[in-house]
Amino acid sequence: MKNKMNVPKATMQRYPVYLKALRKLQSMGVDRILSRELSLFVDIESTTIRRDFSFVGSMGKQGYGYDVEDLIATFDELLGVGFDEKIVLIGAGNLGRAILNYNRWNHVVGEIVCAFDIDLKKLGQASDIPIYHMSELEDKIPEGCRIAIVTVSKNIQETVDRLVDLGIVGIVDFSSEHIQVPNNVAIKSVDVVSTIQELIFQANNFR
């Protein structure tokens, strides 16, 4: 596999789309697929697909196409499947509980191993996952944990700073607030309001 650090951001964002589609195709009994066929399935230009795949060394064979199983294995490795990431959840409110109940990452990139909250009523267990008080963060965070999901609405920067000090290098942020992190920490913000605004803008263009 080529150095994934050279993969453009836009290409990297399409890889999960390809992986999801390829798994669906495999469940349908598809063993190999041409780029033009996959293009119809994911609504991405075939030229873009071929270029995206070239970054991971999967060029396919002319007239044969791509081996679906091989592509799935390639993207599994690239996207972290089987890396068994230990993920921590910060905030066990309504959104946090929903994420805990969903917790399908155990078959994708790892699993949520514990959660933290400041509300004593929320402590204990949810979906067999222990929930600790935030005051225990430094003591209870699993060794080697690198990824955190943050759903809290207060003291967000302070919370993120604590996580970074504990070795967290990747954060999924649901707070919709501006957060500052060091250059060696990646943060992915999930902003539902902005997403809806983008959809409204696109829908208006369809008129």
C-alpha atoms as a PDB file:
ATOM      1  CA  MET A   1       0.000   0.000   0.000  1.00  0.00           C
ATOM      2  CA  LYS A   2       1.229   3.484  -0.780  1.00  0.00           C
ATOM      3  CA  ASN A   3       1.827   5.976   2.006  1.00  0.00           C
ATOM      4  CA  LYS A   4      -1.631   6.959   3.114  1.00  0.00           C
ATOM      5  CA  MET A   5      -0.323  10.363   4.222  1.00  0.00           C
ATOM      6  CA  ASN A   6      -0.166  11.256   0.526  1.00  0.00           C
ATOM      7  CA  VAL A   7      -3.871  10.571   0.014  1.00  0.00           C
ATOM      8  CA  PRO A   8      -5.831  13.831  -0.542  1.00  0.00           C
ATOM      9  CA  LYS A   9      -8.421  14.682   2.097  1.00  0.00           C
ATOM     10  CA  ALA A  10     -11.304  14.579  -0.390  1.00  0.00           C
ATOM     11  CA  THR A  11     -10.227  11.101  -1.496  1.00  0.00           C
ATOM     12  CA  MET A  12      -9.927   9.898   2.106  1.00  0.00           C
ATOM     13  CA  GLN A  13     -13.487  11.070   2.752  1.00  0.00           C
ATOM     14  CA  ARG A  14     -14.750   8.891  -0.094  1.00  0.00           C
ATOM     15  CA  TYR A  15     -13.081   5.701   1.146  1.00  0.00           C
ATOM     16  CA  PRO A  16     -15.761   4.937   3.780  1.00  0.00           C
ATOM     17  CA  VAL A  17     -18.391   5.351   1.031  1.00  0.00           C
ATOM     18  CA  TYR A  18     -16.585   2.803  -1.129  1.00  0.00           C
ATOM     19  CA  LEU A  19     -16.160   0.385   1.782  1.00  0.00           C
ATOM     20  CA  LYS A  20     -19.841   0.508   2.684  1.00  0.00           C
ATOM     21  CA  ALA A  21     -20.835  -0.056  -0.949  1.00  0.00           C
ATOM     22  CA  LEU A  22     -18.343  -2.884  -1.418  1.00  0.00           C
ATOM     23  CA  ARG A  23     -19.635  -4.685   1.669  1.00  0.00           C
ATOM     24  CA  LYS A  24     -23.157  -4.352   0.301  1.00  0.00           C
ATOM     25  CA  LEU A  25     -22.060  -5.706  -3.064  1.00  0.00           C
ATOM     26  CA  GLN A  26     -20.274  -8.625  -1.408  1.00  0.00           C
ATOM     27  CA  SER A  27     -23.442  -9.490   0.528  1.00  0.00           C
ATOM     28  CA  MET A  28     -25.234  -9.539  -2.830  1.00  0.00           C
ATOM     29  CA  GLY A  29     -22.766 -12.108  -4.150  1.00  0.00           C
ATOM     30  CA  VAL A  30     -20.671  -9.744  -6.283  1.00  0.00           C
ATOM     31  CA  ASP A  31     -17.051 -10.958  -6.550  1.00  0.00           C
ATOM     32  CA  ARG A  32     -15.634  -8.355  -8.906  1.00  0.00           C
ATOM     33  CA  ILE A  33     -16.771  -5.036 -10.268  1.00  0.00           C
ATOM     34  CA  LEU A  34     -15.755  -2.532 -12.945  1.00  0.00           C
ATOM     35  CA  SER A  35     -15.233   1.105 -12.032  1.00  0.00           C
ATOM     36  CA  ARG A  36     -18.155   2.157 -14.243  1.00  0.00           C
ATOM     37  CA  GLU A  37     -20.417  -0.317 -12.431  1.00  0.00           C
ATOM     38  CA  LEU A  38     -19.306   0.911  -9.014  1.00  0.00           C
ATOM     39  CA  SER A  39     -19.797   4.464 -10.277  1.00  0.00           C
ATOM     40  CA  LEU A  40     -23.512   3.819 -10.744  1.00  0.00           C
ATOM     41  CA  PHE A  41     -23.694   2.260  -7.293  1.00  0.00           C
ATOM     42  CA  VAL A  42     -22.049   5.135  -5.363  1.00  0.00           C
ATOM     43  CA  ASP A  43     -22.827   8.049  -7.724  1.00  0.00           C
ATOM     44  CA  ILE A  44     -19.158   8.957  -8.122  1.00  0.00           C
ATOM     45  CA  GLU A  45     -17.465   9.365 -11.519  1.00  0.00           C
ATOM     46  CA  SER A  46     -15.559   6.262 -12.641  1.00  0.00           C
ATOM     47  CA  THR A  47     -12.460   8.356 -13.355  1.00  0.00           C
ATOM     48  CA  THR A  48     -12.559   9.615  -9.763  1.00  0.00           C
ATOM     49  CA  ILE A  49     -12.924   6.049  -8.469  1.00  0.00           C
ATOM     50  CA  ARG A  50      -9.919   4.840 -10.457  1.00  0.00           C
ATOM     51  CA  ARG A  51      -7.822   7.751  -9.231  1.00  0.00           C
ATOM     52  CA  ASP A  52      -8.920   7.203  -5.618  1.00  0.00           C
ATOM     53  CA  PHE A  53      -8.094   3.510  -5.801  1.00  0.00           C
ATOM     54  CA  SER A  54      -4.673   4.202  -7.338  1.00  0.00           C
ATOM     55  CA  PHE A  55      -3.541   5.843  -4.081  1.00  0.00           C
ATOM     56  CA  VAL A  56      -3.821   2.519  -2.262  1.00  0.00           C
ATOM     57  CA  GLY A  57      -2.264   0.500  -5.055  1.00  0.00           C
ATOM     58  CA  SER A  58      -5.508  -1.157  -6.189  1.00  0.00           C
ATOM     59  CA  MET A  59      -5.467  -0.543  -9.936  1.00  0.00           C
ATOM     60  CA  GLY A  60      -7.640  -3.464 -10.972  1.00  0.00           C
ATOM     61  CA  LYS A  61      -7.301  -5.294 -14.271  1.00  0.00           C
ATOM     62  CA  GLN A  62      -8.569  -4.056 -17.615  1.00  0.00           C
ATOM     63  CA  GLY A  63     -11.622  -6.019 -18.647  1.00  0.00           C
ATOM     64  CA  TYR A  64     -11.728  -7.763 -15.272  1.00  0.00           C
ATOM     65  CA  GLY A  65     -12.286  -4.907 -12.870  1.00  0.00           C
ATOM     66  CA  TYR A  66     -11.621  -4.912  -9.166  1.00  0.00           C
ATOM     67  CA  ASP A  67     -11.717  -7.881  -6.834  1.00  0.00           C
ATOM     68  CA  VAL A  68     -14.331  -6.901  -4.238  1.00  0.00           C
ATOM     69  CA  GLU A  69     -12.805  -8.984  -1.442  1.00  0.00           C
ATOM     70  CA  ASP A  70      -9.339  -7.520  -2.035  1.00  0.00           C
ATOM     71  CA  LEU A  71     -10.701  -3.973  -2.046  1.00  0.00           C
ATOM     72  CA  ILE A  72     -12.583  -4.565   1.198  1.00  0.00           C
ATOM     73  CA  ALA A  73      -9.394  -5.893   2.827  1.00  0.00           C
ATOM     74  CA  THR A  74      -7.462  -2.857   1.569  1.00  0.00           C
ATOM     75  CA  PHE A  75      -9.964  -0.352   2.908  1.00  0.00           C
ATOM     76  CA  ASP A  76     -10.362  -2.307   6.146  1.00  0.00           C
ATOM     77  CA  GLU A  77      -6.660  -1.805   6.787  1.00  0.00           C
ATOM     78  CA  LEU A  78      -6.601   1.815   5.666  1.00  0.00           C
ATOM     79  CA  LEU A  79      -9.662   2.862   7.688  1.00  0.00           C
ATOM     80  CA  GLY A  80      -8.701   1.048  10.842  1.00  0.00           C
ATOM     81  CA  VAL A  81     -10.826  -2.078  10.829  1.00  0.00           C
ATOM     82  CA  GLY A  82      -9.212  -4.655  13.051  1.00  0.00           C
ATOM     83  CA  PHE A  83      -7.072  -2.052  14.816  1.00  0.00           C
ATOM     84  CA  ASP A  84      -9.282  -2.536  17.904  1.00  0.00           C
ATOM     85  CA  GLU A  85      -9.295   1.125  18.904  1.00  0.00           C
ATOM     86  CA  LYS A  86     -10.370   1.864  22.461  1.00  0.00           C
ATOM     87  CA  ILE A  87     -12.831   4.744  22.243  1.00  0.00           C
ATOM     88  CA  VAL A  88     -14.020   6.813  25.220  1.00  0.00           C
ATOM     89  CA  LEU A  89     -17.252   8.783  25.338  1.00  0.00           C
ATOM     90  CA  ILE A  90     -17.380  12.079  27.211  1.00  0.00           C
ATOM     91  CA  GLY A  91     -20.973  12.936  28.121  1.00  0.00           C
ATOM     92  CA  ALA A  92     -23.636  10.324  28.843  1.00  0.00           C
ATOM     93  CA  GLY A  93     -26.713  12.493  28.277  1.00  0.00           C
ATOM     94  CA  ASN A  94     -29.394  11.804  25.681  1.00  0.00           C
ATOM     95  CA  LEU A  95     -26.989  11.987  22.736  1.00  0.00           C
ATOM     96  CA  GLY A  96     -24.276  10.082  24.552  1.00  0.00           C
ATOM     97  CA  ARG A  97     -26.683   7.301  25.532  1.00  0.00           C
ATOM     98  CA  ALA A  98     -27.888   7.051  21.946  1.00  0.00           C
ATOM     99  CA  ILE A  99     -24.276   6.630  20.803  1.00  0.00           C
ATOM    100  CA  LEU A 100     -23.697   3.969  23.451  1.00  0.00           C
ATOM    101  CA  ASN A 101     -26.785   2.086  22.316  1.00  0.00           C
ATOM    102  CA  TYR A 102     -25.669   2.338  18.686  1.00  0.00           C
ATOM    103  CA  ASN A 103     -22.045   1.348  19.412  1.00  0.00           C
ATOM    104  CA  ARG A 104     -21.445  -0.590  16.192  1.00  0.00           C
ATOM    105  CA  TRP A 105     -17.811   0.453  16.108  1.00  0.00           C
ATOM    106  CA  ASN A 106     -16.891  -2.856  17.727  1.00  0.00           C
ATOM    107  CA  HIS A 107     -17.137  -4.395  14.263  1.00  0.00           C
ATOM    108  CA  VAL A 108     -15.605  -1.467  12.393  1.00  0.00           C
ATOM    109  CA  VAL A 109     -12.758   0.378  14.130  1.00  0.00           C
ATOM    110  CA  GLY A 110     -12.858  -0.755  17.733  1.00  0.00           C
ATOM    111  CA  GLU A 111     -15.334  -0.117  20.527  1.00  0.00           C
ATOM    112  CA  ILE A 112     -16.426   2.371  23.147  1.00  0.00           C
ATOM    113  CA  VAL A 113     -14.933   0.944  26.304  1.00  0.00           C
ATOM    114  CA  CYS A 114     -16.161   3.482  28.855  1.00  0.00           C
ATOM    115  CA  ALA A 115     -17.906   6.825  29.282  1.00  0.00           C
ATOM    116  CA  PHE A 116     -17.625   9.801  31.619  1.00  0.00           C
ATOM    117  CA  ASP A 117     -20.159  12.303  32.941  1.00  0.00           C
ATOM    118  CA  ILE A 118     -20.555  14.833  35.766  1.00  0.00           C
ATOM    119  CA  ASP A 119     -24.127  13.821  36.639  1.00  0.00           C
ATOM    120  CA  LEU A 120     -24.096  11.298  39.474  1.00  0.00           C
ATOM    121  CA  LYS A 121     -27.459   9.928  38.277  1.00  0.00           C
ATOM    122  CA  LYS A 122     -25.906   8.840  34.989  1.00  0.00           C
ATOM    123  CA  LEU A 123     -23.060   6.858  36.512  1.00  0.00           C
ATOM    124  CA  GLY A 124     -23.024   3.081  36.477  1.00  0.00           C
ATOM    125  CA  GLN A 125     -23.498   1.107  33.270  1.00  0.00           C
ATOM    126  CA  ALA A 126     -25.311   1.549  29.967  1.00  0.00           C
ATOM    127  CA  SER A 127     -25.289  -1.103  27.259  1.00  0.00           C
ATOM    128  CA  ASP A 128     -22.744  -3.000  29.415  1.00  0.00           C
ATOM    129  CA  ILE A 129     -20.346  -0.035  29.216  1.00  0.00           C
ATOM    130  CA  PRO A 130     -19.199   1.538  32.509  1.00  0.00           C
ATOM    131  CA  ILE A 131     -19.890   5.238  33.065  1.00  0.00           C
ATOM    132  CA  TYR A 132     -17.522   7.015  35.446  1.00  0.00           C
ATOM    133  CA  HIS A 133     -17.522  10.507  36.943  1.00  0.00           C
ATOM    134  CA  MET A 134     -15.430  13.077  35.086  1.00  0.00           C
ATOM    135  CA  SER A 135     -13.292  13.498  38.203  1.00  0.00           C
ATOM    136  CA  GLU A 136     -12.021   9.951  37.538  1.00  0.00           C
ATOM    137  CA  LEU A 137     -10.994  10.647  33.930  1.00  0.00           C
ATOM    138  CA  GLU A 138      -7.257  10.563  34.598  1.00  0.00           C
ATOM    139  CA  ASP A 139      -7.563   7.332  36.618  1.00  0.00           C
ATOM    140  CA  LYS A 140     -10.108   5.396  34.533  1.00  0.00           C
ATOM    141  CA  ILE A 141      -9.203   6.207  30.941  1.00  0.00           C
ATOM    142  CA  PRO A 142      -7.888   2.988  29.319  1.00  0.00           C
ATOM    143  CA  GLU A 143      -4.192   2.691  28.610  1.00  0.00           C
ATOM    144  CA  GLY A 144      -3.405   3.295  24.961  1.00  0.00           C
ATOM    145  CA  CYS A 145      -6.708   5.060  24.277  1.00  0.00           C
ATOM    146  CA  ARG A 146      -6.355   7.505  21.367  1.00  0.00           C
ATOM    147  CA  ILE A 147      -9.915   8.369  20.302  1.00  0.00           C
ATOM    148  CA  ALA A 148     -12.647  10.256  22.187  1.00  0.00           C
ATOM    149  CA  ILE A 149     -16.223  11.219  21.351  1.00  0.00           C
ATOM    150  CA  VAL A 150     -17.262  14.464  23.046  1.00  0.00           C
ATOM    151  CA  THR A 151     -20.956  15.268  23.532  1.00  0.00           C
ATOM    152  CA  VAL A 152     -20.782  17.647  26.519  1.00  0.00           C
ATOM    153  CA  SER A 153     -22.113  21.201  26.372  1.00  0.00           C
ATOM    154  CA  LYS A 154     -20.087  22.824  29.175  1.00  0.00           C
ATOM    155  CA  ASN A 155     -16.370  23.269  29.903  1.00  0.00           C
ATOM    156  CA  ILE A 156     -15.628  21.871  26.455  1.00  0.00           C
ATOM    157  CA  GLN A 157     -12.168  23.363  25.915  1.00  0.00           C
ATOM    158  CA  GLU A 158     -11.114  22.337  29.414  1.00  0.00           C
ATOM    159  CA  THR A 159     -12.360  18.806  28.756  1.00  0.00           C
ATOM    160  CA  VAL A 160     -10.534  18.593  25.437  1.00  0.00           C
ATOM    161  CA  ASP A 161      -7.324  19.862  27.050  1.00  0.00           C
ATOM    162  CA  ARG A 162      -7.547  17.086  29.649  1.00  0.00           C
ATOM    163  CA  LEU A 163      -8.078  14.503  26.938  1.00  0.00           C
ATOM    164  CA  VAL A 164      -5.102  15.735  24.931  1.00  0.00           C
ATOM    165  CA  ASP A 165      -2.908  15.621  28.050  1.00  0.00           C
ATOM    166  CA  LEU A 166      -3.946  11.975  28.454  1.00  0.00           C
ATOM    167  CA  GLY A 167      -2.790  11.055  24.958  1.00  0.00           C
ATOM    168  CA  ILE A 168      -5.982  11.472  22.937  1.00  0.00           C
ATOM    169  CA  VAL A 169      -5.049  12.316  19.339  1.00  0.00           C
ATOM    170  CA  GLY A 170      -8.453  12.051  17.635  1.00  0.00           C
ATOM    171  CA  ILE A 171     -11.689  13.712  18.767  1.00  0.00           C
ATOM    172  CA  VAL A 172     -15.222  13.494  17.375  1.00  0.00           C
ATOM    173  CA  ASP A 173     -16.885  16.680  18.598  1.00  0.00           C
ATOM    174  CA  PHE A 174     -20.655  17.129  18.851  1.00  0.00           C
ATOM    175  CA  SER A 175     -20.492  20.418  20.787  1.00  0.00           C
ATOM    176  CA  SER A 176     -20.590  22.764  17.745  1.00  0.00           C
ATOM    177  CA  GLU A 177     -18.191  25.102  19.561  1.00  0.00           C
ATOM    178  CA  HIS A 178     -14.813  26.290  18.350  1.00  0.00           C
ATOM    179  CA  ILE A 179     -12.158  24.127  19.961  1.00  0.00           C
ATOM    180  CA  GLN A 180      -8.407  24.577  19.793  1.00  0.00           C
ATOM    181  CA  VAL A 181      -6.130  21.548  19.699  1.00  0.00           C
ATOM    182  CA  PRO A 182      -2.405  21.037  19.005  1.00  0.00           C
ATOM    183  CA  ASN A 183      -1.283  20.310  15.453  1.00  0.00           C
ATOM    184  CA  ASN A 184      -0.793  16.639  16.264  1.00  0.00           C
ATOM    185  CA  VAL A 185      -4.440  16.177  17.319  1.00  0.00           C
ATOM    186  CA  ALA A 186      -7.215  15.646  14.767  1.00  0.00           C
ATOM    187  CA  ILE A 187     -10.720  16.875  15.467  1.00  0.00           C
ATOM    188  CA  LYS A 188     -13.858  16.044  13.480  1.00  0.00           C
ATOM    189  CA  SER A 189     -16.854  18.240  14.263  1.00  0.00           C
ATOM    190  CA  VAL A 190     -20.374  16.910  13.772  1.00  0.00           C
ATOM    191  CA  ASP A 191     -22.597  19.957  13.297  1.00  0.00           C
ATOM    192  CA  VAL A 192     -26.182  18.948  12.556  1.00  0.00           C
ATOM    193  CA  VAL A 193     -27.358  22.545  12.110  1.00  0.00           C
ATOM    194  CA  SER A 194     -24.722  23.303   9.478  1.00  0.00           C
ATOM    195  CA  THR A 195     -25.565  20.059   7.698  1.00  0.00           C
ATOM    196  CA  ILE A 196     -29.244  21.009   7.542  1.00  0.00           C
ATOM    197  CA  GLN A 197     -28.305  24.476   6.258  1.00  0.00           C
ATOM    198  CA  GLU A 198     -26.240  22.894   3.485  1.00  0.00           C
ATOM    199  CA  LEU A 199     -29.153  20.637   2.567  1.00  0.00           C
ATOM    200  CA  ILE A 200     -31.549  23.598   2.441  1.00  0.00           C
ATOM    201  CA  PHE A 201     -29.130  25.440   0.164  1.00  0.00           C
ATOM    202  CA  GLN A 202     -28.882  22.423  -2.144  1.00  0.00           C
ATOM    203  CA  ALA A 203     -32.637  21.874  -2.109  1.00  0.00           C
ATOM    204  CA  ASN A 204     -33.230  25.514  -3.065  1.00  0.00           C
ATOM    205  CA  ASN A 205     -30.951  25.040  -6.069  1.00  0.00           C
ATOM    206  CA  PHE A 206     -33.184  22.233  -7.309  1.00  0.00           C
ATOM    207  CA  ARG A 207     -36.093  24.614  -7.811  1.00  0.00           C
END
